Amino acid sequence: MRAAVCRAFDAPLEIADVVLRPPGPGEVEVRIAACAVCHSDIHGMDGAWGGYLPAVYGHEAAGHVTALGDGVAGLERGDPVLVTLIRACGSCASCACGHPATCETPYDRVGASPLRDRDGAAIEQGLATAAFAERAVVDGSQVHKIPAGIGMDAACLLSCGVITGFGAVTNTAGVKPGSNVVVVGAGGVGLNSIQGAAIAGAARVIAVDTVAEKLDGAREFGATHTVLATNDDAGLRIADLTGGRGADIVLVTVGAAAAYREAPGFLAPRGQLIAVGMPPSDARAEWSPVNLAYLGQNIRGSCMGDTVLSRDIPVLVELYRQGRLKLDELVTGTYPFERINDAIDDTHSGRSRRNVIVFDGNGR
């Protein structure tokens, strides 16, 4: 099959023929119909988190089941499914407590990878998924069935961007009706936090970004107020909008250390800062621990929106069917597989919400 292989960090991907082994026990093979370009993929391809090369990235995908390994229940060939990076053993401390997104069982993405080069050399299964390819073999825990009839270019966004942003609001932060919520970043993940906060009943949903055009889009997704963060008065604007208190919840959805440095200043007493965006490994942010302690605030990470696929995906699908959750509007552009590097370049520029790679016309 063909896959987009990363052979050097910060370089274009190479579309090449690779070998994909059949699914083993507990695994599922999926013919990929659509895969979005996420900034986590870009961080991987840029070497921001280290890693092994060659590698195939891509983790925000949807497609159809083509083969099943022994022991996989509840799926049949031809089923439309999501493919995510949430690989869960089901028995470690995190999984047993209902937090599969932080599964503690190690996975060797090189030694156990189903991918090989034509010469037999291992190819890393980037982000445990490797969906920038015509097919993918993943653990059964990474796949969830979806209803037929949802466009694959929209459905694939449920695999990461939607569950990450929406879940950070509902699962991690537990936003309550009447809350004041600030979302830092109005990109693909941030827009889902914005619509999640609106659906959860937040009284004020304040979008903060450095790009005015993104703030216009934030209002479409439920932001009640916007703050253009091009100077040093964002904290003052947020205080003014919240009657001087600040925000009950601040979600940082961008992978920028500067955003993390500023965000604690937006919090109300007893407020929560939710870390969603993932900067490069060497990025650092500083804040005053005495302020955090004195005001009873807390900082909490949110990995993949603390999602449980079997619990959360049916809810999101139903909200989409009701017209309350926007998916189609998140898609900035669709690109054929052959133009994957163009999609990556456009995503890198920060202009898009989500660019989606479609395979053989299997998008909308």
Short mmCIF file of C-alpha atoms in Angstrom, two decimals:
data_model
loop_
_atom_site.label_atom_id
_atom_site.label_comp_id
_atom_site.label_asym_id
_atom_site.label_seq_id
_atom_site.Cartn_x
_atom_site.Cartn_y
_atom_site.Cartn_z
CA MET A 1 0.00 0.00 0.00
CA ARG A 2 0.98 3.66 -0.16
CA ALA A 3 1.84 5.73 2.89
CA ALA A 4 3.22 9.23 3.48
CA VAL A 5 6.57 8.48 5.13
CA CYS A 6 8.54 10.96 7.23
CA ARG A 7 12.21 10.18 6.54
CA ALA A 8 13.72 13.41 7.89
CA PHE A 9 12.41 15.86 10.48
CA ASP A 10 11.13 19.18 9.17
CA ALA A 11 11.07 17.91 5.58
CA PRO A 12 8.28 17.02 3.12
CA LEU A 13 6.73 13.58 3.43
CA GLU A 14 7.46 10.95 0.80
CA ILE A 15 4.57 8.97 -0.63
CA ALA A 16 6.03 5.48 -0.88
CA ASP A 17 5.05 1.83 -1.12
CA VAL A 18 5.25 0.15 2.29
CA VAL A 19 4.27 -3.23 3.70
CA LEU A 20 1.43 -3.48 6.22
CA ARG A 21 1.09 -6.81 8.04
CA PRO A 22 -2.35 -8.32 8.68
CA PRO A 23 -4.05 -7.60 12.01
CA GLY A 24 -2.99 -9.81 14.90
CA PRO A 25 -5.05 -10.78 17.96
CA GLY A 26 -7.14 -7.87 19.17
CA GLU A 27 -6.27 -5.70 16.16
CA VAL A 28 -8.34 -4.14 13.37
CA GLU A 29 -7.40 -3.19 9.82
CA VAL A 30 -9.12 -0.09 8.45
CA ARG A 31 -9.16 1.27 4.92
CA ILE A 32 -8.68 4.98 5.55
CA ALA A 33 -11.23 7.25 3.88
CA ALA A 34 -10.17 10.53 5.50
CA CYS A 35 -7.49 11.72 7.89
CA ALA A 36 -7.17 15.27 9.21
CA VAL A 37 -3.86 17.05 9.72
CA CYS A 38 -3.43 17.82 13.42
CA HIS A 39 -0.71 20.00 14.93
CA SER A 40 0.40 16.96 16.96
CA ASP A 41 1.31 15.30 13.66
CA ILE A 42 3.25 18.41 12.68
CA HIS A 43 5.13 18.40 15.99
CA GLY A 44 6.03 14.78 15.31
CA MET A 45 7.18 15.49 11.77
CA ASP A 46 9.19 18.51 12.92
CA GLY A 47 10.97 16.47 15.60
CA ALA A 48 9.56 18.63 18.41
CA TRP A 49 8.94 15.54 20.55
CA GLY A 50 11.87 13.44 19.34
CA GLY A 51 11.07 10.01 17.94
CA TYR A 52 12.32 7.38 15.51
CA LEU A 53 12.53 7.68 11.74
CA PRO A 54 11.26 6.63 9.31
CA ALA A 55 7.73 7.09 10.62
CA VAL A 56 4.17 7.41 9.37
CA TYR A 57 2.02 9.93 11.24
CA GLY A 58 -1.68 10.75 11.06
CA HIS A 59 -4.09 9.89 13.87
CA GLU A 60 -7.38 11.76 13.26
CA ALA A 61 -8.99 9.31 10.88
CA ALA A 62 -12.11 7.53 9.71
CA GLY A 63 -12.66 4.67 7.31
CA HIS A 64 -14.07 1.16 6.92
CA VAL A 65 -13.07 -2.09 8.55
CA THR A 66 -11.35 -4.45 6.10
CA ALA A 67 -10.02 -7.19 8.40
CA LEU A 68 -10.31 -8.31 12.02
CA GLY A 69 -7.81 -10.10 14.23
CA ASP A 70 -8.80 -12.84 16.64
CA GLY A 71 -10.77 -11.74 19.66
CA VAL A 72 -12.26 -8.53 18.25
CA ALA A 73 -15.96 -8.29 19.04
CA GLY A 74 -18.66 -5.86 17.96
CA LEU A 75 -17.23 -5.06 14.53
CA GLU A 76 -17.68 -6.51 11.06
CA ARG A 77 -15.95 -5.97 7.76
CA GLY A 78 -17.32 -2.91 6.02
CA ASP A 79 -18.31 -1.10 9.21
CA PRO A 80 -17.65 2.67 9.15
CA VAL A 81 -15.38 3.57 12.07
CA LEU A 82 -13.29 6.24 13.70
CA VAL A 83 -9.58 5.56 14.23
CA THR A 84 -7.97 7.35 17.20
CA LEU A 85 -4.66 7.36 19.05
CA ILE A 86 -6.37 6.33 22.31
CA ARG A 87 -4.79 2.91 22.72
CA ALA A 88 -6.02 1.38 25.99
CA CYS A 89 -5.09 -1.91 27.65
CA GLY A 90 -8.27 -1.90 29.76
CA SER A 91 -6.56 -3.16 32.91
CA CYS A 92 -3.92 -0.66 34.13
CA ALA A 93 -4.72 1.77 36.94
CA SER A 94 -5.84 4.55 34.57
CA CYS A 95 -7.99 2.29 32.40
CA ALA A 96 -9.54 0.60 35.42
CA CYS A 97 -10.53 4.01 36.79
CA GLY A 98 -12.21 5.01 33.51
CA HIS A 99 -9.40 7.09 32.03
CA PRO A 100 -8.21 5.18 28.94
CA ALA A 101 -6.67 8.28 27.35
CA THR A 102 -3.85 8.05 29.91
CA CYS A 103 -3.37 4.27 29.67
CA GLU A 104 -0.17 3.36 31.50
CA THR A 105 0.74 0.22 29.55
CA PRO A 106 3.81 0.91 27.36
CA TYR A 107 3.58 0.34 23.61
CA ASP A 108 6.61 -0.08 21.36
CA ARG A 109 5.71 2.00 18.31
CA VAL A 110 8.75 0.71 16.42
CA GLY A 111 9.24 -2.91 17.46
CA ALA A 112 5.51 -3.67 17.47
CA SER A 113 4.70 -1.48 14.46
CA PRO A 114 2.70 -3.20 11.71
CA LEU A 115 4.62 -1.19 9.11
CA ARG A 116 7.78 -2.13 7.23
CA ASP A 117 9.72 -0.54 4.39
CA ARG A 118 10.10 -2.53 1.19
CA ASP A 119 13.53 -3.66 2.46
CA GLY A 120 12.01 -5.00 5.69
CA ALA A 121 13.18 -2.16 7.94
CA ALA A 122 10.75 -1.07 10.67
CA ILE A 123 8.69 2.10 10.26
CA GLU A 124 7.47 3.79 13.42
CA GLN A 125 3.70 3.79 13.90
CA GLY A 126 3.45 7.51 14.60
CA LEU A 127 1.16 8.36 17.52
CA ALA A 128 0.27 4.64 17.66
CA THR A 129 -1.89 5.07 14.56
CA ALA A 130 -0.07 5.82 11.26
CA ALA A 131 -3.17 6.87 9.34
CA PHE A 132 -1.46 8.97 6.65
CA ALA A 133 -1.77 5.81 4.59
CA GLU A 134 -4.28 3.90 2.53
CA ARG A 135 -4.79 1.39 5.36
CA ALA A 136 -3.93 1.17 9.05
CA VAL A 137 -3.71 -1.68 11.54
CA VAL A 138 -4.45 -0.56 15.10
CA ASP A 139 -5.51 -2.02 18.42
CA GLY A 140 -9.23 -2.67 18.71
CA SER A 141 -9.46 -0.10 21.52
CA GLN A 142 -8.57 2.62 19.00
CA VAL A 143 -11.59 2.00 16.79
CA HIS A 144 -15.20 3.00 17.35
CA LYS A 145 -18.13 2.35 15.04
CA ILE A 146 -20.03 5.35 13.68
CA PRO A 147 -23.37 5.60 11.86
CA ALA A 148 -23.39 5.42 8.09
CA GLY A 149 -24.21 8.65 6.31
CA ILE A 150 -21.83 11.00 8.10
CA GLY A 151 -19.30 12.45 5.66
CA MET A 152 -15.93 10.89 6.41
CA ASP A 153 -14.12 14.23 6.10
CA ALA A 154 -16.25 15.53 8.98
CA ALA A 155 -16.47 12.28 10.93
CA CYS A 156 -12.69 11.91 11.20
CA LEU A 157 -12.55 15.10 13.28
CA LEU A 158 -14.32 13.24 16.09
CA SER A 159 -11.16 11.14 16.43
CA CYS A 160 -9.07 13.93 17.95
CA GLY A 161 -9.88 17.62 17.50
CA VAL A 162 -13.49 17.38 18.65
CA ILE A 163 -13.03 14.97 21.54
CA THR A 164 -9.94 16.84 22.73
CA GLY A 165 -11.54 20.29 22.79
CA PHE A 166 -15.07 19.27 23.76
CA GLY A 167 -13.91 16.69 26.30
CA ALA A 168 -11.59 19.17 28.01
CA VAL A 169 -14.72 21.20 28.79
CA THR A 170 -17.12 18.44 29.76
CA ASN A 171 -14.89 15.67 31.13
CA THR A 172 -11.82 17.44 32.51
CA ALA A 173 -13.11 20.85 33.60
CA GLY A 174 -16.70 19.84 34.28
CA VAL A 175 -18.01 23.23 33.15
CA LYS A 176 -21.28 24.06 34.89
CA PRO A 177 -24.16 26.23 33.66
CA GLY A 178 -23.53 29.87 34.44
CA SER A 179 -19.73 29.57 34.40
CA ASN A 180 -17.37 32.11 32.90
CA VAL A 181 -15.11 30.26 30.45
CA VAL A 182 -12.08 31.58 28.57
CA VAL A 183 -10.71 29.61 25.62
CA VAL A 184 -7.20 30.63 24.56
CA GLY A 185 -6.85 29.78 20.89
CA ALA A 186 -9.62 29.67 18.30
CA GLY A 187 -8.15 26.99 16.05
CA GLY A 188 -9.39 23.47 15.42
CA VAL A 189 -9.28 22.34 19.06
CA GLY A 190 -10.24 25.72 20.53
CA LEU A 191 -13.41 25.96 18.46
CA ASN A 192 -14.51 22.64 19.92
CA SER A 193 -13.87 23.88 23.44
CA ILE A 194 -15.90 26.97 22.58
CA GLN A 195 -18.87 25.00 21.30
CA GLY A 196 -18.51 22.56 24.19
CA ALA A 197 -18.70 25.40 26.71
CA ALA A 198 -21.72 26.89 24.94
CA ILE A 199 -23.54 23.54 24.92
CA ALA A 200 -22.64 23.03 28.61
CA GLY A 201 -24.47 26.28 29.44
CA ALA A 202 -21.60 28.65 30.23
CA ALA A 203 -22.88 32.19 30.79
CA ARG A 204 -19.87 33.73 29.06
CA VAL A 205 -17.60 32.03 26.57
CA ILE A 206 -14.67 34.34 25.87
CA ALA A 207 -12.41 33.45 22.94
CA VAL A 208 -8.85 34.79 22.97
CA ASP A 209 -6.60 34.72 19.91
CA THR A 210 -3.95 36.79 18.16
CA VAL A 211 -5.72 36.57 14.78
CA ALA A 212 -8.85 38.67 14.29
CA GLU A 213 -10.28 36.41 11.58
CA LYS A 214 -10.21 33.44 13.96
CA LEU A 215 -12.22 35.40 16.49
CA ASP A 216 -14.92 36.02 13.88
CA GLY A 217 -15.16 32.25 13.49
CA ALA A 218 -15.26 31.76 17.26
CA ARG A 219 -18.57 33.62 17.45
CA GLU A 220 -20.04 31.17 14.93
CA PHE A 221 -19.19 28.35 17.35
CA GLY A 222 -20.76 29.97 20.40
CA ALA A 223 -18.33 32.56 21.79
CA THR A 224 -20.23 35.35 23.51
CA HIS A 225 -17.20 37.66 23.61
CA THR A 226 -13.80 37.85 21.94
CA VAL A 227 -10.47 39.32 22.96
CA LEU A 228 -7.72 40.08 20.45
CA ALA A 229 -4.50 39.24 22.28
CA THR A 230 -2.10 41.48 20.40
CA ASN A 231 -1.07 43.57 23.39
CA ASP A 232 -0.82 43.27 27.17
CA ASP A 233 -4.40 44.10 28.13
CA ALA A 234 -6.06 40.70 27.56
CA GLY A 235 -6.27 40.10 31.31
CA LEU A 236 -7.87 43.50 31.87
CA ARG A 237 -10.41 42.87 29.11
CA ILE A 238 -11.33 39.48 30.60
CA ALA A 239 -11.68 41.02 34.07
CA ASP A 240 -13.94 43.71 32.65
CA LEU A 241 -16.11 41.16 30.85
CA THR A 242 -16.51 39.06 34.01
CA GLY A 243 -17.35 41.84 36.45
CA GLY A 244 -13.83 41.95 37.80
CA ARG A 245 -13.67 38.29 38.87
CA GLY A 246 -11.91 36.58 36.01
CA ALA A 247 -12.77 33.19 34.56
CA ASP A 248 -13.92 30.09 36.40
CA ILE A 249 -12.28 27.99 33.69
CA VAL A 250 -9.43 28.89 31.33
CA LEU A 251 -8.62 26.37 28.62
CA VAL A 252 -5.32 26.80 26.79
CA THR A 253 -5.84 25.00 23.48
CA VAL A 254 -2.69 26.14 21.67
CA GLY A 255 0.77 24.63 22.01
CA ALA A 256 2.48 27.93 22.83
CA ALA A 257 4.48 28.56 25.99
CA ALA A 258 3.56 32.26 25.90
CA ALA A 259 -0.13 31.37 26.18
CA TYR A 260 0.57 29.21 29.22
CA ARG A 261 2.52 32.02 30.87
CA GLU A 262 -0.34 34.49 30.48
CA ALA A 263 -3.31 32.22 31.20
CA PRO A 264 -3.13 32.07 35.05
CA GLY A 265 -3.70 35.83 35.08
CA PHE A 266 -7.15 35.28 33.58
CA LEU A 267 -8.41 33.11 36.45
CA ALA A 268 -10.93 33.96 39.15
CA PRO A 269 -10.37 32.80 42.73
CA ARG A 270 -10.75 28.98 42.83
CA GLY A 271 -10.54 28.95 39.04
CA GLN A 272 -9.13 26.10 36.96
CA LEU A 273 -6.55 26.33 34.20
CA ILE A 274 -6.91 23.36 31.83
CA ALA A 275 -3.80 22.54 29.80
CA VAL A 276 -4.96 21.18 26.43
CA GLY A 277 -2.48 22.37 23.79
CA MET A 278 0.85 20.52 23.67
CA PRO A 279 3.98 22.61 23.00
CA PRO A 280 7.36 21.17 22.02
CA SER A 281 9.11 19.15 24.72
CA ASP A 282 11.58 21.91 25.57
CA ALA A 283 8.94 24.65 26.02
CA ARG A 284 8.66 26.15 29.51
CA ALA A 285 6.15 28.40 31.26
CA GLU A 286 6.45 30.08 34.67
CA TRP A 287 3.86 31.37 37.13
CA SER A 288 3.69 32.36 40.77
CA PRO A 289 2.87 29.44 43.08
CA VAL A 290 1.94 31.80 45.90
CA ASN A 291 -0.87 33.29 43.81
CA LEU A 292 -2.08 29.81 42.94
CA ALA A 293 -2.13 28.76 46.59
CA TYR A 294 -3.54 32.00 48.00
CA LEU A 295 -6.42 32.11 45.49
CA GLY A 296 -7.17 28.39 45.69
CA GLN A 297 -6.65 27.91 41.95
CA ASN A 298 -5.50 24.78 40.18
CA ILE A 299 -3.82 23.73 36.96
CA ARG A 300 -4.82 20.46 35.35
CA GLY A 301 -3.84 18.66 32.19
CA SER A 302 -6.36 17.21 29.75
CA CYS A 303 -5.14 14.39 27.51
CA MET A 304 -7.46 13.78 24.54
CA GLY A 305 -10.30 15.35 26.51
CA ASP A 306 -10.16 12.44 28.99
CA THR A 307 -12.37 10.70 26.45
CA VAL A 308 -14.04 7.32 26.80
CA LEU A 309 -14.96 6.45 23.22
CA SER A 310 -17.93 4.23 24.05
CA ARG A 311 -19.40 6.92 26.30
CA ASP A 312 -18.59 10.11 24.44
CA ILE A 313 -18.78 9.35 20.71
CA PRO A 314 -22.51 8.43 20.70
CA VAL A 315 -23.29 11.69 22.53
CA LEU A 316 -21.29 13.77 20.06
CA VAL A 317 -22.87 12.02 17.09
CA GLU A 318 -26.33 12.73 18.48
CA LEU A 319 -25.48 16.40 19.06
CA TYR A 320 -24.28 16.57 15.45
CA ARG A 321 -27.49 14.99 14.19
CA GLN A 322 -29.49 17.55 16.16
CA GLY A 323 -27.52 20.38 14.57
CA ARG A 324 -26.05 21.47 17.91
CA LEU A 325 -22.48 20.29 17.26
CA LYS A 326 -20.67 21.73 14.26
CA LEU A 327 -18.45 19.30 12.35
CA ASP A 328 -18.72 20.23 8.67
CA GLU A 329 -17.88 23.85 9.50
CA LEU A 330 -14.56 22.74 10.99
CA VAL A 331 -13.25 21.51 7.64
CA THR A 332 -11.26 24.27 5.94
CA GLY A 333 -10.18 22.20 2.94
CA THR A 334 -9.96 18.67 1.60
CA TYR A 335 -6.87 17.43 -0.22
CA PRO A 336 -6.19 14.27 -2.20
CA PHE A 337 -3.52 12.03 -0.71
CA GLU A 338 -1.04 13.12 -3.39
CA ARG A 339 -1.21 16.70 -2.05
CA ILE A 340 -0.65 15.87 1.62
CA ASN A 341 2.38 18.16 1.84
CA ASP A 342 0.27 21.10 0.64
CA ALA A 343 -2.27 20.36 3.38
CA ILE A 344 0.50 20.21 5.96
CA ASP A 345 2.02 23.50 4.79
CA ASP A 346 -1.35 25.24 5.00
CA THR A 347 -1.96 23.82 8.48
CA HIS A 348 1.52 24.90 9.56
CA SER A 349 0.67 28.46 8.56
CA GLY A 350 -2.09 28.62 11.16
CA ARG A 351 -4.71 29.76 8.65
CA SER A 352 -6.90 26.67 8.73
CA ARG A 353 -9.26 25.05 11.21
CA ARG A 354 -8.71 21.53 9.92
CA ASN A 355 -7.38 20.30 6.58
CA VAL A 356 -8.43 16.78 5.71
CA ILE A 357 -6.72 14.23 3.46
CA VAL A 358 -9.26 12.19 1.50
CA PHE A 359 -8.44 8.89 -0.17
CA ASP A 360 -9.97 7.85 -3.50
CA GLY A 361 -12.83 10.31 -3.24
CA ASN A 362 -13.96 8.90 0.10
CA GLY A 363 -14.49 12.25 1.79
CA ARG A 364 -17.91 13.74 1.47
#
